[in-house]
Short mmCIF file of C-alpha atoms in Angstrom, two decimals:
data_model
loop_
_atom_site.label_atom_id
_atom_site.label_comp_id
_atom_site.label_asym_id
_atom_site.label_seq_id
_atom_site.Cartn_x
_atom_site.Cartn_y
_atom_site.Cartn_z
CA UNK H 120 -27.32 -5.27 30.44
CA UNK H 121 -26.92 -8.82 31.12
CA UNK H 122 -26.01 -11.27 28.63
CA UNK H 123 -24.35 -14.47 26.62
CA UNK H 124 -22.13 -15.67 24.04
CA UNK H 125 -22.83 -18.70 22.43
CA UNK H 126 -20.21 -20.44 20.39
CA UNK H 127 -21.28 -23.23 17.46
CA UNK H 128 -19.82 -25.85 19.90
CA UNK H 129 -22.76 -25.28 22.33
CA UNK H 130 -20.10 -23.37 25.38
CA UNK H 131 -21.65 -20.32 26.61
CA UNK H 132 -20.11 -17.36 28.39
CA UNK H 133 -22.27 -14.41 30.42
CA UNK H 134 -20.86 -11.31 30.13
CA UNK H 135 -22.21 -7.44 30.40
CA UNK H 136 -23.21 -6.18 27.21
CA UNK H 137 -22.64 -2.32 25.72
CA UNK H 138 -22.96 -0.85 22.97
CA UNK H 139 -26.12 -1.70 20.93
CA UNK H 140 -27.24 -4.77 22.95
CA UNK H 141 -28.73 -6.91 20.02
CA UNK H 142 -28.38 -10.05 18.86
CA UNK H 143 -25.33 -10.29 16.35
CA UNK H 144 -23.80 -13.94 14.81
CA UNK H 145 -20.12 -14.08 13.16
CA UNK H 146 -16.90 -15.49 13.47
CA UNK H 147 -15.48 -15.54 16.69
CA UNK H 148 -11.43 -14.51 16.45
CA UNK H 149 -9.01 -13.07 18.58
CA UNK H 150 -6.73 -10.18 18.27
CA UNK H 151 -3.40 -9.46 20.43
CA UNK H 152 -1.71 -6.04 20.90
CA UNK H 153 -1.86 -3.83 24.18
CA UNK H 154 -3.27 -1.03 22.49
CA UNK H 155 -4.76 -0.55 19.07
CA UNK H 156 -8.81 -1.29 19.68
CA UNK H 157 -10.06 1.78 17.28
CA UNK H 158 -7.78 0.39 14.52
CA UNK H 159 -8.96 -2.45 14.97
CA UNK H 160 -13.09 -2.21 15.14
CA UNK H 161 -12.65 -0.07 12.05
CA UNK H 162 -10.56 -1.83 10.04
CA UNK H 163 -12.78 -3.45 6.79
CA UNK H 164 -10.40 -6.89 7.42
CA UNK H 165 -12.11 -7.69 10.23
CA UNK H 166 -15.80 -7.11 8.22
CA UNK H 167 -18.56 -9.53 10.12
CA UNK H 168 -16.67 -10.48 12.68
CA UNK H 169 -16.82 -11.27 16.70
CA UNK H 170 -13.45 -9.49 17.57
CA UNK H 171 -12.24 -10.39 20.86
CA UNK H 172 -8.88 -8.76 22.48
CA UNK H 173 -6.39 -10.76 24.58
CA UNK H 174 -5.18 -7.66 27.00
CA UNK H 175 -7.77 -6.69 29.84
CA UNK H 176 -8.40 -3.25 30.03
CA UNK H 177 -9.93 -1.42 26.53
CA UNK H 178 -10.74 1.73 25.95
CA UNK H 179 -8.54 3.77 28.42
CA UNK H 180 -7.58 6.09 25.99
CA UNK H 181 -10.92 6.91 24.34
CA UNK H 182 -11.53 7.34 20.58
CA UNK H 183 -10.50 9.94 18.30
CA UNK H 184 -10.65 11.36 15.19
CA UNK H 185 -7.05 10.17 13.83
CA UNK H 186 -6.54 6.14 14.82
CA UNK H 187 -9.76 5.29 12.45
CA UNK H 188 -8.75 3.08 9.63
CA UNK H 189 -12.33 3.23 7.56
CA UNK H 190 -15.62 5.70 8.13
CA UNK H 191 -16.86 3.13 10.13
CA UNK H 192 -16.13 0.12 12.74
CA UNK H 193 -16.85 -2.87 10.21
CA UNK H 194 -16.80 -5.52 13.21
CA UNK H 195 -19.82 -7.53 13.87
CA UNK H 196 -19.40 -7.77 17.69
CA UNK H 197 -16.43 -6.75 20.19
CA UNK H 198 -15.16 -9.01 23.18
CA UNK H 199 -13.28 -7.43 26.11
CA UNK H 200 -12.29 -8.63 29.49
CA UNK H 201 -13.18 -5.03 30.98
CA UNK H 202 -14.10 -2.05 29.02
CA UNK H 203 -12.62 1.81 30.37
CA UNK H 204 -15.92 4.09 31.12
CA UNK H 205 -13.31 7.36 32.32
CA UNK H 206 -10.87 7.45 28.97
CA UNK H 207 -8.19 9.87 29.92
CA UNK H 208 -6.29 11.00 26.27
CA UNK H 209 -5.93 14.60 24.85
CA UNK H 210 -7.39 13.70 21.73
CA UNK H 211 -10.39 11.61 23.17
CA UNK H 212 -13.66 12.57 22.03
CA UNK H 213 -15.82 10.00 23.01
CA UNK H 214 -16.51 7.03 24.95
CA UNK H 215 -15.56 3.60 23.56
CA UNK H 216 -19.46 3.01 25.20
CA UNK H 217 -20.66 5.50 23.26
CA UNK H 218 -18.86 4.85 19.92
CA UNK H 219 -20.23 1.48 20.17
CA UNK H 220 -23.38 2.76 20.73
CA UNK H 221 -23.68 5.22 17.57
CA UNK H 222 -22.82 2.75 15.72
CA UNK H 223 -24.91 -0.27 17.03
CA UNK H 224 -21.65 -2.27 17.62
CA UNK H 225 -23.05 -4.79 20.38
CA UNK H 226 -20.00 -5.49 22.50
CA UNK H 227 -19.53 -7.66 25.83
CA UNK H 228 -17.12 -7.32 28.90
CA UNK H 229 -16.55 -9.46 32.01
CA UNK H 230 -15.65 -12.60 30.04
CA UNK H 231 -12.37 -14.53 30.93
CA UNK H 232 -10.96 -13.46 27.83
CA UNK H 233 -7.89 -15.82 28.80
CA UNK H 234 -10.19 -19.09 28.80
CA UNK H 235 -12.12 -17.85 25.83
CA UNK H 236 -8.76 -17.05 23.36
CA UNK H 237 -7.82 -20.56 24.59
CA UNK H 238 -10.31 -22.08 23.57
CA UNK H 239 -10.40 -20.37 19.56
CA UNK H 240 -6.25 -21.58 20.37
CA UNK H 241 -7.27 -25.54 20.78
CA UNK H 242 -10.74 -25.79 18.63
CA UNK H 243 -10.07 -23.37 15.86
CA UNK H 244 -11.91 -20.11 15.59
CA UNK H 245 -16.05 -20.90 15.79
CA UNK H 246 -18.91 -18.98 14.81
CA UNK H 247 -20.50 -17.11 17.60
CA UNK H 248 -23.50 -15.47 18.91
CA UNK H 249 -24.01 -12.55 21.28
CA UNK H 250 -27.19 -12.14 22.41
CA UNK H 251 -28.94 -10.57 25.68
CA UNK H 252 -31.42 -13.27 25.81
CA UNK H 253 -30.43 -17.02 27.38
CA UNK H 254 -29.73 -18.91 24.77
CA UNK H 255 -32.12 -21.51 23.16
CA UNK H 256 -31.69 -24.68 20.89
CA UNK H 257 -33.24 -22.49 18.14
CA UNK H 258 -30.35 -20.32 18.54
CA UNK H 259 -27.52 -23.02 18.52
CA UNK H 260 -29.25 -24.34 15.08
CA UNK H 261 -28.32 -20.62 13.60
CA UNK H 262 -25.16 -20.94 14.40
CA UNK H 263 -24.64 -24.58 12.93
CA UNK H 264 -26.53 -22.91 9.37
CA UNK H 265 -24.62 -19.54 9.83
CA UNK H 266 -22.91 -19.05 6.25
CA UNK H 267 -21.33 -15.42 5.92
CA UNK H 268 -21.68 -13.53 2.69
CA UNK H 269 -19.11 -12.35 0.84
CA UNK H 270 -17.74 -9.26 2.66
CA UNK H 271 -15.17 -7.61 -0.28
CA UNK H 272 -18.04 -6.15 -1.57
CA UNK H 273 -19.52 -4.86 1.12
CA UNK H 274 -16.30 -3.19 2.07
CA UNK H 275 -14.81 -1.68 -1.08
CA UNK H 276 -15.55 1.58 -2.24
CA UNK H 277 -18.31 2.49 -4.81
CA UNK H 278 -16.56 4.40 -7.16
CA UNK H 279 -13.66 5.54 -8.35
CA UNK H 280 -11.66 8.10 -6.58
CA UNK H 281 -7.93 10.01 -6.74
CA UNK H 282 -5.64 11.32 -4.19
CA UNK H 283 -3.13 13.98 -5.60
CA UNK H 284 0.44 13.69 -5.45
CA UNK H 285 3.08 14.71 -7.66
CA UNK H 286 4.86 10.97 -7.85
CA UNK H 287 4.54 7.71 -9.14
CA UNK H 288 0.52 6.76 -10.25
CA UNK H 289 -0.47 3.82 -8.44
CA UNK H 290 -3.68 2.30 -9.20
CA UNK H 291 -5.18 0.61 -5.87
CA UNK H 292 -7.78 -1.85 -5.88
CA UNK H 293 -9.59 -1.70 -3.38
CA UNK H 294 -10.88 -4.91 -1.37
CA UNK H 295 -11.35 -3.24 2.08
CA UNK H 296 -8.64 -1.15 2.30
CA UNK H 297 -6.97 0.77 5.43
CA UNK H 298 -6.59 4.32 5.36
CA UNK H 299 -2.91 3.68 7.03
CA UNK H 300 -2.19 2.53 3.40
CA UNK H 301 -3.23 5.08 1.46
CA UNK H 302 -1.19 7.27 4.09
CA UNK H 303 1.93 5.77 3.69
CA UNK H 304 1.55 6.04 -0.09
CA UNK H 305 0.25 9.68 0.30
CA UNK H 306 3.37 10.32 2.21
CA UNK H 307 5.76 8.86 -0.26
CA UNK H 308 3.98 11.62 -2.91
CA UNK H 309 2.11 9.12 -4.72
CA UNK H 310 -0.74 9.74 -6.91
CA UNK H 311 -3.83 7.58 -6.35
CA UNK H 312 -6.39 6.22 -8.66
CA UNK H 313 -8.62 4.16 -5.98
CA UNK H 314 -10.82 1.39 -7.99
CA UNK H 315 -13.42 -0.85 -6.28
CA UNK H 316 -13.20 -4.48 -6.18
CA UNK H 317 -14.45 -5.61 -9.16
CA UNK H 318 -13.22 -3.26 -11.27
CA UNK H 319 -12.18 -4.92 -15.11
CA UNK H 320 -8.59 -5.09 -15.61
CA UNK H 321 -8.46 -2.88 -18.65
CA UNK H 322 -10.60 -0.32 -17.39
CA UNK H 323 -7.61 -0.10 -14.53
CA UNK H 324 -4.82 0.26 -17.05
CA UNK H 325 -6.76 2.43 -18.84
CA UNK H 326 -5.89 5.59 -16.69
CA UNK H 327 -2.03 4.56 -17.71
CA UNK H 328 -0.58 4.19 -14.15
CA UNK H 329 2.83 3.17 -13.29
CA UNK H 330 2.22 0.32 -10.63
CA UNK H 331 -0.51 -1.15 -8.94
CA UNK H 332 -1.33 -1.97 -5.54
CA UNK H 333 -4.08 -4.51 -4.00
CA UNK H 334 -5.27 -3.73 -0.84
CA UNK H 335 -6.14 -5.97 2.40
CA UNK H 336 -9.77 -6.96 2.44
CA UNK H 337 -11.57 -9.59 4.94
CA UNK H 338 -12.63 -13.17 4.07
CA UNK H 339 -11.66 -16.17 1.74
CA UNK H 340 -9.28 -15.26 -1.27
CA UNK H 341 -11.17 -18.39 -2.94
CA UNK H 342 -14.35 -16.28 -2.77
CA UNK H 343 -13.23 -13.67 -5.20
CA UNK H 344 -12.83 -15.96 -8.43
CA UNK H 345 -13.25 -12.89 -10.71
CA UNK H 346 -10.51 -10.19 -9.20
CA UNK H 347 -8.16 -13.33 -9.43
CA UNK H 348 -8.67 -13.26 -12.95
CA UNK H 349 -7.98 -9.28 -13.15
CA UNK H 350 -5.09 -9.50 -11.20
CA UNK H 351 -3.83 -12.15 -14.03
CA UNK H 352 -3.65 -9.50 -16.04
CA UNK H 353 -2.58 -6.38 -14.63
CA UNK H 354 0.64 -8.40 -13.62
CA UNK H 355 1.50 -9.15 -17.34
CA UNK H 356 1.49 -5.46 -17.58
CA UNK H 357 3.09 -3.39 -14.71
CA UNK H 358 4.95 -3.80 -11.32
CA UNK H 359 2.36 -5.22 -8.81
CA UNK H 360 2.60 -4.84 -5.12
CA UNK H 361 0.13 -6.82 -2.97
CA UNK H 362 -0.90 -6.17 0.31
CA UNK H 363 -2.59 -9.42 2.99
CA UNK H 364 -5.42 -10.27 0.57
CA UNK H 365 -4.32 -8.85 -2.14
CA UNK H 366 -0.79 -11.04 -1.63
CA UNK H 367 -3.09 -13.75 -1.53
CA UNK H 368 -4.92 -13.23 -5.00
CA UNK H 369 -1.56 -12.61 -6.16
CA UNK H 370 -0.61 -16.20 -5.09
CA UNK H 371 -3.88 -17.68 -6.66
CA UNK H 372 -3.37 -15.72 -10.07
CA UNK H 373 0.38 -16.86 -10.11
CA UNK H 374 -1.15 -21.25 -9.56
CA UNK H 375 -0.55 -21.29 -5.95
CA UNK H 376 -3.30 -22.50 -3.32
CA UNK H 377 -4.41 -20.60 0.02
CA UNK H 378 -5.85 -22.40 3.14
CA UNK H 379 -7.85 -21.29 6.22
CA UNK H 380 -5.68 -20.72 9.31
CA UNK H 381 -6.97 -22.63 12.63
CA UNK H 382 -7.14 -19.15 14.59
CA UNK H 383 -5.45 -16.91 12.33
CA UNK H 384 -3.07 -14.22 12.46
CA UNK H 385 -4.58 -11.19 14.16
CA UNK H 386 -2.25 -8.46 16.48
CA UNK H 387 0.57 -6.32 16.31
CA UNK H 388 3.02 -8.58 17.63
CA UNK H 389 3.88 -11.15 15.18
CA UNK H 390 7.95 -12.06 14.53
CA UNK H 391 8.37 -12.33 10.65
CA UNK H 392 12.08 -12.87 9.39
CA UNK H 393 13.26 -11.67 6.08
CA UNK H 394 15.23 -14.90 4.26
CA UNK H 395 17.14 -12.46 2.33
CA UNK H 396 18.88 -10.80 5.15
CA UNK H 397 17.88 -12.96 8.41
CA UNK H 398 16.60 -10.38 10.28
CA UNK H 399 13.11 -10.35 11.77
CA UNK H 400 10.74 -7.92 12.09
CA UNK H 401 7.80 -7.50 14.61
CA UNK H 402 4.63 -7.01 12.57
CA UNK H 403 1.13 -5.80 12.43
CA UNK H 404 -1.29 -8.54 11.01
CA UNK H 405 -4.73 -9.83 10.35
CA UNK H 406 -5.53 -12.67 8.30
CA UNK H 407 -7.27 -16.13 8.30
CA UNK H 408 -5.96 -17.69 5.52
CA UNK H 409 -2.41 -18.21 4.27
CA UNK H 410 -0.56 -19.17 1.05
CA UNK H 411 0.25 -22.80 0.88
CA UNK H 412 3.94 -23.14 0.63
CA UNK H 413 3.96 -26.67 -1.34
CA UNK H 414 1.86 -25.05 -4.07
CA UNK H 415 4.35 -23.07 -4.93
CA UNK H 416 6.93 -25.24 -6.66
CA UNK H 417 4.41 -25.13 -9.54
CA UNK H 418 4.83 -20.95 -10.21
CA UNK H 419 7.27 -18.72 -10.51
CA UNK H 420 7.05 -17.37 -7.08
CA UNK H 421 9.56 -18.18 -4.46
CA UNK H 422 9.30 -17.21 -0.38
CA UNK H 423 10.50 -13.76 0.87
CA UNK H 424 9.28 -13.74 4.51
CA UNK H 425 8.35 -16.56 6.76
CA UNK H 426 6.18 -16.28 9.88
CA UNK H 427 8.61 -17.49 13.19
CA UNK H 428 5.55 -18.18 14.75
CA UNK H 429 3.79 -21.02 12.76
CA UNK H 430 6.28 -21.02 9.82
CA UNK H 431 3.72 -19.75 7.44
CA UNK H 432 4.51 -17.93 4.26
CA UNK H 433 4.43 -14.36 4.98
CA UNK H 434 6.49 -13.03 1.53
CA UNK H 435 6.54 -13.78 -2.21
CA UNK H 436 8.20 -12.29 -5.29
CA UNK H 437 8.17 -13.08 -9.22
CA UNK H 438 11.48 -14.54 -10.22
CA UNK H 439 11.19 -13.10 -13.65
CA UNK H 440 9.45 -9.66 -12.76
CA UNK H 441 8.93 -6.76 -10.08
CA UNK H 442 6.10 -8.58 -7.97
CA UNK H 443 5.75 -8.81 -4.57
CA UNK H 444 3.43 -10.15 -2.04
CA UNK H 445 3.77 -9.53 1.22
CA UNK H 446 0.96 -10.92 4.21
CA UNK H 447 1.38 -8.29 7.18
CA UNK H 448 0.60 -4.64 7.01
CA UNK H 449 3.72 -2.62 6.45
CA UNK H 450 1.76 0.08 7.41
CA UNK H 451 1.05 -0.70 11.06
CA UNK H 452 -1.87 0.76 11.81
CA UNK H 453 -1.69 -0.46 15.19
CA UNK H 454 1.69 -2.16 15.72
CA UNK H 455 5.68 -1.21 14.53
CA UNK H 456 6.43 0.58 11.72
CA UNK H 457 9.70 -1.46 11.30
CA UNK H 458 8.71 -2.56 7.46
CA UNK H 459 7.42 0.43 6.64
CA UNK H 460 10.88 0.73 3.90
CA UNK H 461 8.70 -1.64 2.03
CA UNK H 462 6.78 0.86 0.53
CA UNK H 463 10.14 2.30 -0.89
CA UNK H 464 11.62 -0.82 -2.10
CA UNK H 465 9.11 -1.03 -4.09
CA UNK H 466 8.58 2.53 -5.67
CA UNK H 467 12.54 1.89 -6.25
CA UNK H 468 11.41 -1.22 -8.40
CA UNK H 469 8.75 1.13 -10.03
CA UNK H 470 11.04 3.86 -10.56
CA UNK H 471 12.97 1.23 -12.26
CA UNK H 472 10.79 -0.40 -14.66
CA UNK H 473 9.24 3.14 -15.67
CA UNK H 474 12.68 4.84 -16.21
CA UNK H 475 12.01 7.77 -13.93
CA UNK H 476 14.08 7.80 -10.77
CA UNK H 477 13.53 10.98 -8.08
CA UNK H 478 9.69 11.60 -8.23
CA UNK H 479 8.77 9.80 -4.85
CA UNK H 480 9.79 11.48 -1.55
CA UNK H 481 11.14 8.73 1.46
CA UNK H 482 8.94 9.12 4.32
CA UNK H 483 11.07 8.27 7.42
CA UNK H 484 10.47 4.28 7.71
CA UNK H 485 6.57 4.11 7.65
#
């Protein structure tokens, strides 16, 4: 099926669309990474957005039951320069054409990917329509009045929920988390209390856990004026991990500022060097917004990790108590599992502040 995208600055692109085939509007962004795609169109980050990849050839190795990080793909629309209709994998169980499809997921190929990722490189990332019909002024003027919702809750969970383990009890807010996450926890022997978004901050310390963790989630940090207050006060109380959004709401709870990225950070390829130590790390990321580093000389946070891309401020930690932020995914999910140890240095703090050292099992680096 023949077909367009339309971006808010009035440059179209034909292209072959799959998938559903219907009109779709959201933010057009780019992603890098040679492999990766079913992490990526199911991961809640990306929530109502245009997700276009930078390498040519998607969908060669099918999808499968294991590389899903949600129930669902949560993108809006999927860009690819050519999309794979004869996946060869021995776990593939389906077309990406066909995924797609189940899920009405309208997706385009034959674009020059290239020209379009350099464009969202110059201009910013845009808001953008697919659409199988030729575009008309009418729909230009929706994308100029195109105002997305706010997506945490429409990706966090509706209710409580636990995952055994015989560890440390972590209580994880949820704002759109990965399942990669809660599998590196899992696999550390952690016990899970999973709370959605807007959960009250004593109803959280109410099932008595030893640490807490805040998930990624898609969108503005600004937009979630409420869970910033929550997270004031569960880090008054215990040992506080936060995780791309959730290091961001950290930031804003502590009196720092965030700010929209021009294009973002989205891939599995991003260089981020630990100050402490000097060595750099290749990591997985997705994010719009960053941390502002000159509003932090008004907290008591100070900079653990800085991107070697843009210089951005990928790390922070409490001077005066075990709280960390960190903006990549030490969980991969795609990309290197390199800062996977993460996860341990911080049930070391935990095992720390609660007294009780041995519960949590290593689990190899990721």
């Amino acid at each position: 099926m023949m077909g367009f995208l339309l971006l808010e600055d009035g440059t179209q692109f034909e292209a072959t669309l799959f998938g559903a085939g219907e009109k779709v509007i959201g933010e057009v962004v780019f992603s890098t990474g040679m492999s990766g795609y079913q992490e990526v169109l199911t991961d809640p980050s990306f929530y109502g957005q245009i997700v276009v990849l930078t390498f040519p050839l998607v969908g060669n190795y099918g999808i499968n039951a294991l590389d899903r990080q949600s129930d669902a793909p949560k993108v809006r629309g999927f860009i690819v320069r050519e999309a794979c209709r004869q996946p060869s994998h021995w776990l593939a169980q389906e077309t990406l054409q066909d995924y797609l499809r189940r899920h009405r997921i309208t997706a385009a190929e034959g674009i020059d990917t290239r020209a379009l990722t350099r464009k969202l490189r110059e201009k910013g990332t845009m808001t953008g329509m697919l659409t199988p019909d030729l575009p008309t002024p009418e729909d230009f003027l929706a994308l100029q009045e195109y105002k997305p919702q706010r997506p945490v809750p429409q990706v966090t969970t509706r209710e409580v929920y636990t995952i055994p383990g015989e560890g440390y009890h972590l209580a994880v807010l949820d704002l759109g988390i990965k399942e990669g996450i809660l599998a590196a926890l899992q696999r550390r022997n952690c016990r899970l209390t999973v709370f959605p978004a807007h959960t009250r901050a004593a109803d959280i310390l109410s099932v008595r856990p030893d640490a807490i963790v805040l998930s990624n989630g898609p969108g503005n940090p600004k937009d979630n004026p409420e869970i910033v207050e929550t997270v004031k006060i569960l880090l008054q109380h215990k040992p506080v991990l936060g995780i791309c959004l959730g290091h961001q709401l950290l930031a804003l709870a502590a009196g720092a500022d965030t700010e929209k990225l021009k294009y973002g950070h989205r891939g599995c390829n991003h260089p981020v060097k630990d100050l402490a130590t000097g060595r750099v790390y290749i990591t997985s990321q997705n994010h719009g917004y960053a941390v502002k580093e000159d509003s932090l000389d008004r907290t008591w946070l100070e900079i653990t990790h800085r991107n070697l891309n843009d210089g951005t401020v990928e790390g922070l930690r409490f001077k005066d108590r075990p709280v960390w932020g960190i903006q990549f995914h030490p969980e991969a999910c795609p990309g290197p599992v390199d800062t996977g140890f993460l996860f341990d240095r911080f049930l070391a703090a935990v095992a720390e502040a609660t007294g009780r050292g041995g519960v949590c099992a290593q689990a190899s680096g990721h």
